[in-house]
Every structure is written in C-alpha cells, then in structure tokens.
Amino acid sequence: MKGWNGKILRLDLSRAKTEVQAYGVDMALAFLGGRGYAAKILWDETRPGMNALSQESLLVFATGPLTGLGFPNSGKLVVAAKSPLTCGYGDGNLGSLAAVHIRKAGFDAVVASGVAKKPSYVLIIDDAVEIIDAEDLWGVGTFETERKLRERHGRNVGILSIGPAGENLVSYSTIISQEGRSGGRPGIGAVMGSKKIKAVVVKGTREIPVANGEAVKHLRAESFREILKKPNYAFWRRQGTMSTIEWSQQNSVLPTLNFREGIFEHADEIGGALMEKQKATQRGCPDCNMICGNVIYDAEESLSELDYENVAMLGSNIGLSDLKQIAVLNRMADEFGLDTISLGNAIGFAIEASEKGLIKEKITWGDFGAAKAIVEDIAYRRGLGELLSRGTKIAAERLGGDSWKWAMNIKGLEISAYECHSTPGMALAFGTSPIGAHHKDAWVISWEVSFGREGYTPEKVDKVIEFQRIRGGMFESLVACRLPWVELGFELDWYPKFLKATTGASINLDDLFKVSDRIYSLIRAFWVREYGSNWTRRMDTPPLRWFEEPLTLGRYKGSKLELQKYDSLLDLYYKKRGWDARGIPSRVTMENLGLDSVASELQKYVELSPSASY
Ligand code: SF4
C-alpha cells in the first residue's frame, strides 16, 4: 500500500504486550483514517453497554493518509473512545508532533486496550515499544509532564498527555499536547486515565511510503504558497479565531450567561482587538503556516493560549469580562486537561443553580475567584466540583427541579460557543453532530446569519449535511485541519490531488463524501447500539431553554426556536441521510454504504426500517 502504512500498533496494557496488526487496502479506501478508522475499530471491537472507563474499553489514536507528509495543516490526529460523558461515540482532534511521529514510526493508528498495572507512559521509537513507570508524573500538570518527558527523550519527540482531570476520570477531560493543543472533548482524557496511561511519547524515523514523491513535494510547496496568497491571510495571522468574539456579538450569537442571551455588554473587553494588543507570542500545530494559537500573559503572569471557544465559554458565558482572568481559567484547564467548552458550561450551570437556590454555594456571574476554585474542584472532583465533573446532564439529573431545561448539552455533550435562539440551522448542526453538541462538524452559522437566519428552510438541512460531509467526514478522516478552507477559502480540490500523489488512488470529492456518509451512519449505529430501545429522536434535539425562554436583549429580542418546526428540519435531515423517523439508518441505507454487517448486528438491538421512506 502507498500512502497508508497499513499497520496499527496494538497495546495490551493489562499484559504489557504489544502487537502490530496489518490491515488492507479495503479498510483504507472505505474509512480513510482518523475518525473513519476510530469508528470502525470501536464498532467492531467494543461491547455495547460496557463501562467506558473499564478494562474492556479501547482508546484509539488515529492519523490519516496525509499525516506526516507535510501537507498544509495536516499535523493532527484523532483521539477516540466510547465516551464516559455521553455513553456514545466520542472523539476529538488535536495538532501534535505525535501525529507526525506515529506515521514515521510506521503506523497509522495506535489502539490501547486493558489497564496498566500502575501509572505508566508508553514510549514508541519506531518498532520498539516500552511501557514505562510514570508514578513520578502522576498528579503533575500537562505542561510540566511534557517538559519532563522532553528532558528525558529529547526535543524532537511527539507527546500526548493527560493532567489531573484525566487521572481523576473527569467526564470531559481531554488529551493535551504542546501546552495548548487539546482534543477529545467527550472525556477521552478520562479513558486514558482509566488505563493508567499518563502519556504517549513517540518518535519515528522512517519514510512514509508514497505513490509519487515528486508530486508530493511539488504539491506541498505549491499549496503552502497558495495559502499565503489568500486575502484574509494577514488578518488571520493577527487574530486567528479570536475575531469571532466581535462577529458573534454583532450577530447576537455570543453565548452569554449560560446561553440565556446572545450579546454580552463587555464583549469588547474580551475580543480579538484587545487580544492583539496583549499578544505575547503565537503557537500552532505542526505543518501549518496559519498558526492560530494566540498567547497572552494571563492575570498570574503565565502564558495562556487563547481561541474563540475558550474565551467565549469561560468569558461571556459565565459573565467574566477580564481577558487576562479568562486566560487564567483557560491555562488551568489546559494544565489539568479539561475541556474548556464543557467547563464553561459547567460553571455557567453552577452559577444559575446558585441563583435559583438549587445548590447551597453562593456563586455569581463574573466572579473570577469562585470560578477559579470551581475549576480546581472539578479537576480533583471535590465538593461541588464532584457534581460538575460529571457534566451538566448528570448534574441536572442529580439536582432535579427544572435544571434539565437549562443544562446546555445535547446527548450529554455540552454545547460549544454559539447561541442558537434565532439560528435553527446551527441548532440542527449541534443536534445532529456525531459526538453531541459540537460545532466542528457543521459550522453553518456564519452562512445562516446572512441567509434568512430565523427560517426553517430545506436549504439549511442541505447546508448542514454538506458541511458534515466536508468537515466531519473528509477533514476528520484525512486528518487535516479544516481552517484553511473555512477561513481562507483554500479550495477543496487540493485534497484529491494530495491523495492521488500520496496513495496513487483517484479519489474525487464525491468519493470522499460517500466515505463521510458511511462514517456518519456507522457512528449513528454505534449510538443506537449503545442506547437500544432508549434511543429517541429527542437525543438530536437541543435543550428546552432555546425553545421556551426567548432572548431578552438585542436585535433578536423575543426570538426562540419552535419545536414543531425544528422537528420538520430533523425529519428532512433524516430523510436525506436515509435514516428513519427515529434517526436510525435504514437497512437499505447501510447496505448502499457497504455496511451490511453493521445492519445485521444493529438489528439485534432495534428493529431496523427496511428503507427510509416514511
Ligand atoms: S490553523 Fe490553527 S488549528 Fe489549524 S492546523 Fe494551524 S494552528 Fe492548528
């Protein structure tokens, strides 16, 4: 095989054994890599109903056919497992030198099973794999862990690690690399912690086999030059995603006070313009000339890497208006290995619960000291932090009252930083995201606000599916960062060319979208197999706050979503995907996607509709 290494490294942590598994071109062409491989492995090899944090669970680190070859923005990998937060499929991507080195070590993915006898880290140097005692690193933050491991193994190694949050099995703990790259929102860090793996350190020295080395070199140089020519390049380098604070405020979609409102009176104190004045340096993923991690000195004089999501969720969403204080919370989250989006939701939820007298703690909007204490308590699962460490869905179940209506999650995953009272298309994108409410798969909101934003039109369904195919299927499986395309208009046609040079295969965009559809139906099957007869279309529906409590401020004052109309969007979405009225792929749909065996297996758990006409 060219392009793919054709090998997966298997780590059996319980027995301290490793094995190299070869796979064939059929799997490569059907699932590409990254999310595709993760979904396939988790479907094939996990038992529905298993505890996500048990011996039985699997942890997947998956690269793609472009990883390690130096194509633009391709220094990334997908981390995936059954989620302890949602009990469904969970994944995330992060930029890391580890992605590049896994491929150069001769593998396309690493899959860990079992549990190590004591806290350990995995050292991979080409074929040589060791599981090494990490008791001295257990309890140490991710930045310090990485520094210590670099002292031992040299600067040019890739490192993925967890912090205390992952060790303590916080349901939305992540995996961190390079002091700011974070991936695996649905608790993939906790899965790593449950396996007692503090870090993976990897170094590869081999050539990745490609079909046409000259073409790879030429395309690489040409594509990077093309990115530099894009009109928005200079502004992007100045602000990265941070200008989205101002954009969201202008468009009334900036999450504010636990998603009650879409505008924040102090937005200009936390936005891209102010960040630019405070910027100390920039960081980014390997193989990227758009580096978008903007780093400032926080209120405690430490460096903190900011982006839109973490500033909105730890700023306006909790009423905090000091960028340097927000940066402290963000840095703490990265050191503890906590997802900032779920964290901002959890803090907002706690403040609202305090306001409504559902908890005894007195916490108010914008209280930096209280927020800081909560972040630490969540990481160590102490006091109120224990309740919040389970995510807002479980917290609401435990608190009772009507808190479930304003526990801002879908399928258990907290909503990322776009307020949707007046944007039904983005609400649908959140509702149908394959991991729970995340913007990664279909960020349709920038298109939607200029396209009759409050309407429930078929074009919105088409746009959600189109974006899911590109962003959630193609980019997550290649694995490449979507931002050149999203932010600079870097054309999609480049990717089939990259694939041709790398693998020799002629795979056009339609082929890639078919792979995307296969992955989406497979991931949906995973969820349905886990939930069985408890699966309902309501799992694709946003929280009631957006339907029942209209906005009280700004241009869209009085706006709220309408459930019946949202359901009509969902119906159309299901129909176009070939899923039935419950949101379950029909037998015919799965057969058309080559998922015949998946259909037969799923039939054991739910009655399948023969076709999606209903
Ligand atoms: S644009 Fe940002 S997120 Fe994407 S690869 Fe570059 S640094 Fe990473």
PDB file of N, CA, C and O in Angstrom, residues 463-520:
ATOM      1  N   LYS A 463     -27.327  22.424   3.835  1.00  0.00           N
ATOM      2  CA  LYS A 463     -26.048  23.019   4.241  1.00  0.00           C
ATOM      3  C   LYS A 463     -25.432  22.232   5.405  1.00  0.00           C
ATOM      4  O   LYS A 463     -24.226  21.985   5.431  1.00  0.00           O
ATOM      5  N   VAL A 464     -26.280  21.805   6.345  1.00  0.00           N
ATOM      6  CA  VAL A 464     -25.746  21.026   7.472  1.00  0.00           C
ATOM      7  C   VAL A 464     -25.109  19.736   6.944  1.00  0.00           C
ATOM      8  O   VAL A 464     -23.981  19.380   7.310  1.00  0.00           O
ATOM      9  N   ILE A 465     -25.813  19.052   6.037  1.00  0.00           N
ATOM     10  CA  ILE A 465     -25.264  17.783   5.512  1.00  0.00           C
ATOM     11  C   ILE A 465     -24.003  18.040   4.678  1.00  0.00           C
ATOM     12  O   ILE A 465     -22.997  17.327   4.808  1.00  0.00           O
ATOM     13  N   GLU A 466     -24.050  19.091   3.861  1.00  0.00           N
ATOM     14  CA  GLU A 466     -22.873  19.413   3.045  1.00  0.00           C
ATOM     15  C   GLU A 466     -21.651  19.649   3.952  1.00  0.00           C
ATOM     16  O   GLU A 466     -20.568  19.107   3.715  1.00  0.00           O
ATOM     17  N   PHE A 467     -21.843  20.436   4.999  1.00  0.00           N
ATOM     18  CA  PHE A 467     -20.713  20.734   5.886  1.00  0.00           C
ATOM     19  C   PHE A 467     -20.278  19.491   6.668  1.00  0.00           C
ATOM     20  O   PHE A 467     -19.100  19.283   6.906  1.00  0.00           O
ATOM     21  N   GLN A 468     -21.238  18.683   7.083  1.00  0.00           N
ATOM     22  CA  GLN A 468     -20.853  17.459   7.804  1.00  0.00           C
ATOM     23  C   GLN A 468     -20.018  16.555   6.908  1.00  0.00           C
ATOM     24  O   GLN A 468     -19.064  15.920   7.365  1.00  0.00           O
ATOM     25  N   ARG A 469     -20.386  16.500   5.637  1.00  0.00           N
ATOM     26  CA  ARG A 469     -19.596  15.658   4.715  1.00  0.00           C
ATOM     27  C   ARG A 469     -18.168  16.172   4.597  1.00  0.00           C
ATOM     28  O   ARG A 469     -17.210  15.383   4.585  1.00  0.00           O
ATOM     29  N   ILE A 470     -18.046  17.497   4.497  1.00  0.00           N
ATOM     30  CA  ILE A 470     -16.708  18.057   4.297  1.00  0.00           C
ATOM     31  C   ILE A 470     -15.914  18.060   5.604  1.00  0.00           C
ATOM     32  O   ILE A 470     -14.805  17.537   5.697  1.00  0.00           O
ATOM     33  N   ARG A 471     -16.530  18.666   6.607  1.00  0.00           N
ATOM     34  CA  ARG A 471     -15.785  18.903   7.849  1.00  0.00           C
ATOM     35  C   ARG A 471     -15.704  17.650   8.718  1.00  0.00           C
ATOM     36  O   ARG A 471     -14.641  17.276   9.210  1.00  0.00           O
ATOM     37  N   GLY A 472     -16.883  17.029   8.929  1.00  0.00           N
ATOM     38  CA  GLY A 472     -16.948  15.917   9.871  1.00  0.00           C
ATOM     39  C   GLY A 472     -16.484  14.608   9.279  1.00  0.00           C
ATOM     40  O   GLY A 472     -16.007  13.726   9.995  1.00  0.00           O
ATOM     41  N   GLY A 473     -16.639  14.470   7.963  1.00  0.00           N
ATOM     42  CA  GLY A 473     -16.232  13.229   7.309  1.00  0.00           C
ATOM     43  C   GLY A 473     -14.852  13.349   6.689  1.00  0.00           C
ATOM     44  O   GLY A 473     -13.898  12.689   7.098  1.00  0.00           O
ATOM     45  N   MET A 474     -14.732  14.245   5.702  1.00  0.00           N
ATOM     46  CA  MET A 474     -13.493  14.326   4.933  1.00  0.00           C
ATOM     47  C   MET A 474     -12.301  14.788   5.781  1.00  0.00           C
ATOM     48  O   MET A 474     -11.294  14.097   5.901  1.00  0.00           O
ATOM     49  N   PHE A 475     -12.426  15.984   6.389  1.00  0.00           N
ATOM     50  CA  PHE A 475     -11.277  16.510   7.135  1.00  0.00           C
ATOM     51  C   PHE A 475     -10.929  15.648   8.352  1.00  0.00           C
ATOM     52  O   PHE A 475      -9.764  15.479   8.689  1.00  0.00           O
ATOM     53  N   GLU A 476     -11.946  15.111   9.026  1.00  0.00           N
ATOM     54  CA  GLU A 476     -11.661  14.327  10.233  1.00  0.00           C
ATOM     55  C   GLU A 476     -11.042  12.976   9.895  1.00  0.00           C
ATOM     56  O   GLU A 476     -10.501  12.305  10.773  1.00  0.00           O
ATOM     57  N   SER A 477     -11.173  12.533   8.673  1.00  0.00           N
ATOM     58  CA  SER A 477     -10.614  11.227   8.310  1.00  0.00           C
ATOM     59  C   SER A 477      -9.291  11.352   7.563  1.00  0.00           C
ATOM     60  O   SER A 477      -8.487  10.430   7.584  1.00  0.00           O
ATOM     61  N   LEU A 478      -9.062  12.529   6.960  1.00  0.00           N
ATOM     62  CA  LEU A 478      -7.814  12.642   6.183  1.00  0.00           C
ATOM     63  C   LEU A 478      -6.520  12.635   7.030  1.00  0.00           C
ATOM     64  O   LEU A 478      -5.513  12.159   6.544  1.00  0.00           O
ATOM     65  N   VAL A 479      -6.265  13.044   8.140  1.00  0.00           N
ATOM     66  CA  VAL A 479      -6.865  14.003   9.058  1.00  0.00           C
ATOM     67  C   VAL A 479      -6.229  15.367   8.766  1.00  0.00           C
ATOM     68  O   VAL A 479      -5.006  15.470   8.850  1.00  0.00           O
ATOM     69  N   ALA A 480      -7.008  16.381   8.442  1.00  0.00           N
ATOM     70  CA  ALA A 480      -6.425  17.688   8.161  1.00  0.00           C
ATOM     71  C   ALA A 480      -7.298  18.773   8.791  1.00  0.00           C
ATOM     72  O   ALA A 480      -8.499  18.588   8.937  1.00  0.00           O
ATOM     73  N   CYS A 481      -6.662  19.872   9.127  1.00  0.00           N
ATOM     74  CA  CYS A 481      -7.400  20.984   9.735  1.00  0.00           C
ATOM     75  C   CYS A 481      -8.300  21.626   8.684  1.00  0.00           C
ATOM     76  O   CYS A 481      -7.884  21.884   7.553  1.00  0.00           O
ATOM     77  N   ARG A 482      -9.526  21.902   9.057  1.00  0.00           N
ATOM     78  CA  ARG A 482     -10.488  22.481   8.124  1.00  0.00           C
ATOM     79  C   ARG A 482     -10.292  23.983   7.929  1.00  0.00           C
ATOM     80  O   ARG A 482     -10.880  24.590   7.046  1.00  0.00           O
ATOM     81  N   LEU A 483      -9.488  24.634   8.787  1.00  0.00           N
ATOM     82  CA  LEU A 483      -9.472  26.100   8.806  1.00  0.00           C
ATOM     83  C   LEU A 483      -8.937  26.759   7.527  1.00  0.00           C
ATOM     84  O   LEU A 483      -9.417  27.834   7.170  1.00  0.00           O
ATOM     85  N   PRO A 484      -8.007  26.158   6.788  1.00  0.00           N
ATOM     86  CA  PRO A 484      -7.629  26.802   5.518  1.00  0.00           C
ATOM     87  C   PRO A 484      -8.836  26.975   4.598  1.00  0.00           C
ATOM     88  O   PRO A 484      -8.996  28.016   3.953  1.00  0.00           O
ATOM     89  N   TRP A 485      -9.677  25.968   4.549  1.00  0.00           N
ATOM     90  CA  TRP A 485     -10.886  26.028   3.715  1.00  0.00           C
ATOM     91  C   TRP A 485     -11.919  26.982   4.309  1.00  0.00           C
ATOM     92  O   TRP A 485     -12.464  27.856   3.627  1.00  0.00           O
ATOM     93  N   VAL A 486     -12.155  26.848   5.612  1.00  0.00           N
ATOM     94  CA  VAL A 486     -13.197  27.656   6.267  1.00  0.00           C
ATOM     95  C   VAL A 486     -12.837  29.137   6.259  1.00  0.00           C
ATOM     96  O   VAL A 486     -13.649  29.984   5.906  1.00  0.00           O
ATOM     97  N   GLU A 487     -11.614  29.428   6.660  1.00  0.00           N
ATOM     98  CA  GLU A 487     -11.273  30.829   6.932  1.00  0.00           C
ATOM     99  C   GLU A 487     -10.647  31.551   5.744  1.00  0.00           C
ATOM    100  O   GLU A 487     -10.767  32.761   5.626  1.00  0.00           O
ATOM    101  N   LEU A 488      -9.944  30.800   4.891  1.00  0.00           N
ATOM    102  CA  LEU A 488      -9.223  31.474   3.809  1.00  0.00           C
ATOM    103  C   LEU A 488      -9.738  31.097   2.426  1.00  0.00           C
ATOM    104  O   LEU A 488      -9.271  31.629   1.424  1.00  0.00           O
ATOM    105  N   GLY A 489     -10.660  30.152   2.354  1.00  0.00           N
ATOM    106  CA  GLY A 489     -11.164  29.739   1.049  1.00  0.00           C
ATOM    107  C   GLY A 489     -10.183  28.880   0.268  1.00  0.00           C
ATOM    108  O   GLY A 489     -10.216  28.840  -0.968  1.00  0.00           O
ATOM    109  N   PHE A 490      -9.295  28.192   0.959  1.00  0.00           N
ATOM    110  CA  PHE A 490      -8.373  27.243   0.307  1.00  0.00           C
ATOM    111  C   PHE A 490      -9.238  26.124  -0.298  1.00  0.00           C
ATOM    112  O   PHE A 490     -10.026  25.487   0.396  1.00  0.00           O
ATOM    113  N   GLU A 491      -9.094  25.903  -1.613  1.00  0.00           N
ATOM    114  CA  GLU A 491     -10.077  25.101  -2.327  1.00  0.00           C
ATOM    115  C   GLU A 491     -10.029  23.610  -1.949  1.00  0.00           C
ATOM    116  O   GLU A 491      -8.954  23.028  -1.776  1.00  0.00           O
ATOM    117  N   LEU A 492     -11.212  22.993  -1.911  1.00  0.00           N
ATOM    118  CA  LEU A 492     -11.301  21.562  -1.568  1.00  0.00           C
ATOM    119  C   LEU A 492     -10.618  20.682  -2.610  1.00  0.00           C
ATOM    120  O   LEU A 492     -10.183  19.570  -2.301  1.00  0.00           O
ATOM    121  N   ASP A 493     -10.533  21.172  -3.853  1.00  0.00           N
ATOM    122  CA  ASP A 493      -9.941  20.358  -4.933  1.00  0.00           C
ATOM    123  C   ASP A 493      -8.497  19.944  -4.655  1.00  0.00           C
ATOM    124  O   ASP A 493      -7.972  19.027  -5.286  1.00  0.00           O
ATOM    125  N   TRP A 494      -7.845  20.653  -3.743  1.00  0.00           N
ATOM    126  CA  TRP A 494      -6.472  20.282  -3.416  1.00  0.00           C
ATOM    127  C   TRP A 494      -6.407  18.870  -2.833  1.00  0.00           C
ATOM    128  O   TRP A 494      -5.438  18.140  -3.050  1.00  0.00           O
ATOM    129  N   TYR A 495      -7.423  18.491  -2.071  1.00  0.00           N
ATOM    130  CA  TYR A 495      -7.306  17.261  -1.286  1.00  0.00           C
ATOM    131  C   TYR A 495      -7.290  15.987  -2.142  1.00  0.00           C
ATOM    132  O   TYR A 495      -6.471  15.098  -1.880  1.00  0.00           O
ATOM    133  N   PRO A 496      -8.139  15.865  -3.176  1.00  0.00           N
ATOM    134  CA  PRO A 496      -7.979  14.709  -4.064  1.00  0.00           C
ATOM    135  C   PRO A 496      -6.592  14.664  -4.721  1.00  0.00           C
ATOM    136  O   PRO A 496      -6.027  13.587  -4.922  1.00  0.00           O
ATOM    137  N   LYS A 497      -6.020  15.855  -4.999  1.00  0.00           N
ATOM    138  CA  LYS A 497      -4.671  15.868  -5.594  1.00  0.00           C
ATOM    139  C   LYS A 497      -3.645  15.357  -4.580  1.00  0.00           C
ATOM    140  O   LYS A 497      -2.746  14.584  -4.921  1.00  0.00           O
ATOM    141  N   PHE A 498      -3.785  15.818  -3.351  1.00  0.00           N
ATOM    142  CA  PHE A 498      -2.862  15.324  -2.306  1.00  0.00           C
ATOM    143  C   PHE A 498      -2.973  13.795  -2.195  1.00  0.00           C
ATOM    144  O   PHE A 498      -1.973  13.084  -2.079  1.00  0.00           O
ATOM    145  N   LEU A 499      -4.212  13.308  -2.204  1.00  0.00           N
ATOM    146  CA  LEU A 499      -4.429  11.864  -2.044  1.00  0.00           C
ATOM    147  C   LEU A 499      -3.866  11.071  -3.210  1.00  0.00           C
ATOM    148  O   LEU A 499      -3.307   9.988  -3.037  1.00  0.00           O
ATOM    149  N   LYS A 500      -4.017  11.611  -4.401  1.00  0.00           N
ATOM    150  CA  LYS A 500      -3.505  10.928  -5.609  1.00  0.00           C
ATOM    151  C   LYS A 500      -1.981  10.790  -5.514  1.00  0.00           C
ATOM    152  O   LYS A 500      -1.414   9.713  -5.752  1.00  0.00           O
ATOM    153  N   ALA A 501      -1.322  11.907  -5.171  1.00  0.00           N
ATOM    154  CA  ALA A 501       0.143  11.866  -5.080  1.00  0.00           C
ATOM    155  C   ALA A 501       0.591  10.914  -3.968  1.00  0.00           C
ATOM    156  O   ALA A 501       1.592  10.210  -4.086  1.00  0.00           O
ATOM    157  N   THR A 502      -0.164  10.875  -2.904  1.00  0.00           N
ATOM    158  CA  THR A 502       0.231  10.104  -1.728  1.00  0.00           C
ATOM    159  C   THR A 502      -0.060   8.616  -1.892  1.00  0.00           C
ATOM    160  O   THR A 502       0.780   7.770  -1.624  1.00  0.00           O
ATOM    161  N   THR A 503      -1.298   8.319  -2.336  1.00  0.00           N
ATOM    162  CA  THR A 503      -1.738   6.913  -2.344  1.00  0.00           C
ATOM    163  C   THR A 503      -1.749   6.302  -3.743  1.00  0.00           C
ATOM    164  O   THR A 503      -1.838   5.083  -3.877  1.00  0.00           O
ATOM    165  N   GLY A 504      -1.748   7.160  -4.748  1.00  0.00           N
ATOM    166  CA  GLY A 504      -1.865   6.653  -6.128  1.00  0.00           C
ATOM    167  C   GLY A 504      -3.316   6.446  -6.529  1.00  0.00           C
ATOM    168  O   GLY A 504      -3.611   6.227  -7.704  1.00  0.00           O
ATOM    169  N   ALA A 505      -4.222   6.524  -5.581  1.00  0.00           N
ATOM    170  CA  ALA A 505      -5.641   6.262  -5.890  1.00  0.00           C
ATOM    171  C   ALA A 505      -6.324   7.537  -6.377  1.00  0.00           C
ATOM    172  O   ALA A 505      -6.056   8.629  -5.879  1.00  0.00           O
ATOM    173  N   SER A 506      -7.207   7.380  -7.357  1.00  0.00           N
ATOM    174  CA  SER A 506      -8.001   8.520  -7.831  1.00  0.00           C
ATOM    175  C   SER A 506      -9.275   8.566  -6.996  1.00  0.00           C
ATOM    176  O   SER A 506     -10.201   7.787  -7.222  1.00  0.00           O
ATOM    177  N   ILE A 507      -9.287   9.450  -6.051  1.00  0.00           N
ATOM    178  CA  ILE A 507     -10.429   9.549  -5.134  1.00  0.00           C
ATOM    179  C   ILE A 507     -10.948  10.977  -5.250  1.00  0.00           C
ATOM    180  O   ILE A 507     -10.277  11.916  -4.824  1.00  0.00           O
ATOM    181  N   ASN A 508     -12.116  11.137  -5.878  1.00  0.00           N
ATOM    182  CA  ASN A 508     -12.600  12.507  -6.048  1.00  0.00           C
ATOM    183  C   ASN A 508     -13.433  12.938  -4.841  1.00  0.00           C
ATOM    184  O   ASN A 508     -13.657  12.168  -3.907  1.00  0.00           O
ATOM    185  N   LEU A 509     -13.912  14.185  -4.895  1.00  0.00           N
ATOM    186  CA  LEU A 509     -14.640  14.697  -3.727  1.00  0.00           C
ATOM    187  C   LEU A 509     -15.906  13.890  -3.459  1.00  0.00           C
ATOM    188  O   LEU A 509     -16.258  13.641  -2.304  1.00  0.00           O
ATOM    189  N   ASP A 510     -16.601  13.476  -4.522  1.00  0.00           N
ATOM    190  CA  ASP A 510     -17.818  12.672  -4.298  1.00  0.00           C
ATOM    191  C   ASP A 510     -17.477  11.358  -3.587  1.00  0.00           C
ATOM    192  O   ASP A 510     -18.231  10.892  -2.736  1.00  0.00           O
ATOM    193  N   ASP A 511     -16.340  10.760  -3.968  1.00  0.00           N
ATOM    194  CA  ASP A 511     -15.918   9.534  -3.278  1.00  0.00           C
ATOM    195  C   ASP A 511     -15.683   9.829  -1.789  1.00  0.00           C
ATOM    196  O   ASP A 511     -16.056   9.039  -0.919  1.00  0.00           O
ATOM    197  N   LEU A 512     -15.055  10.965  -1.540  1.00  0.00           N
ATOM    198  CA  LEU A 512     -14.775  11.320  -0.139  1.00  0.00           C
ATOM    199  C   LEU A 512     -16.075  11.544   0.629  1.00  0.00           C
ATOM    200  O   LEU A 512     -16.191  11.186   1.802  1.00  0.00           O
ATOM    201  N   PHE A 513     -17.068  12.114  -0.062  1.00  0.00           N
ATOM    202  CA  PHE A 513     -18.342  12.364   0.632  1.00  0.00           C
ATOM    203  C   PHE A 513     -19.090  11.051   0.890  1.00  0.00           C
ATOM    204  O   PHE A 513     -19.806  10.924   1.882  1.00  0.00           O
ATOM    205  N   LYS A 514     -18.883  10.088   0.021  1.00  0.00           N
ATOM    206  CA  LYS A 514     -19.509   8.785   0.273  1.00  0.00           C
ATOM    207  C   LYS A 514     -18.857   8.127   1.505  1.00  0.00           C
ATOM    208  O   LYS A 514     -19.541   7.527   2.331  1.00  0.00           O
ATOM    209  N   VAL A 515     -17.549   8.268   1.608  1.00  0.00           N
ATOM    210  CA  VAL A 515     -16.874   7.767   2.814  1.00  0.00           C
ATOM    211  C   VAL A 515     -17.443   8.477   4.047  1.00  0.00           C
ATOM    212  O   VAL A 515     -17.732   7.857   5.077  1.00  0.00           O
ATOM    213  N   SER A 516     -17.651   9.788   3.911  1.00  0.00           N
ATOM    214  CA  SER A 516     -18.223  10.557   5.030  1.00  0.00           C
ATOM    215  C   SER A 516     -19.576   9.997   5.435  1.00  0.00           C
ATOM    216  O   SER A 516     -19.856   9.813   6.624  1.00  0.00           O
ATOM    217  N   ASP A 517     -20.422   9.743   4.448  1.00  0.00           N
ATOM    218  CA  ASP A 517     -21.763   9.216   4.758  1.00  0.00           C
ATOM    219  C   ASP A 517     -21.663   7.857   5.452  1.00  0.00           C
ATOM    220  O   ASP A 517     -22.426   7.549   6.370  1.00  0.00           O
ATOM    221  N   ARG A 518     -20.713   7.044   4.999  1.00  0.00           N
ATOM    222  CA  ARG A 518     -20.514   5.728   5.623  1.00  0.00           C
ATOM    223  C   ARG A 518     -20.133   5.911   7.101  1.00  0.00           C
ATOM    224  O   ARG A 518     -20.683   5.249   7.986  1.00  0.00           O
ATOM    225  N   ILE A 519     -19.235   6.835   7.346  1.00  0.00           N
ATOM    226  CA  ILE A 519     -18.777   7.060   8.723  1.00  0.00           C
ATOM    227  C   ILE A 519     -19.925   7.599   9.584  1.00  0.00           C
ATOM    228  O   ILE A 519     -20.120   7.178  10.728  1.00  0.00           O
ATOM    229  N   TYR A 520     -20.724   8.505   9.019  1.00  0.00           N
ATOM    230  CA  TYR A 520     -21.846   9.061   9.792  1.00  0.00           C
ATOM    231  C   TYR A 520     -22.858   7.980  10.160  1.00  0.00           C
ATOM    232  O   TYR A 520     -23.360   7.943  11.284  1.00  0.00           O
TER     233      TYR A 520
END
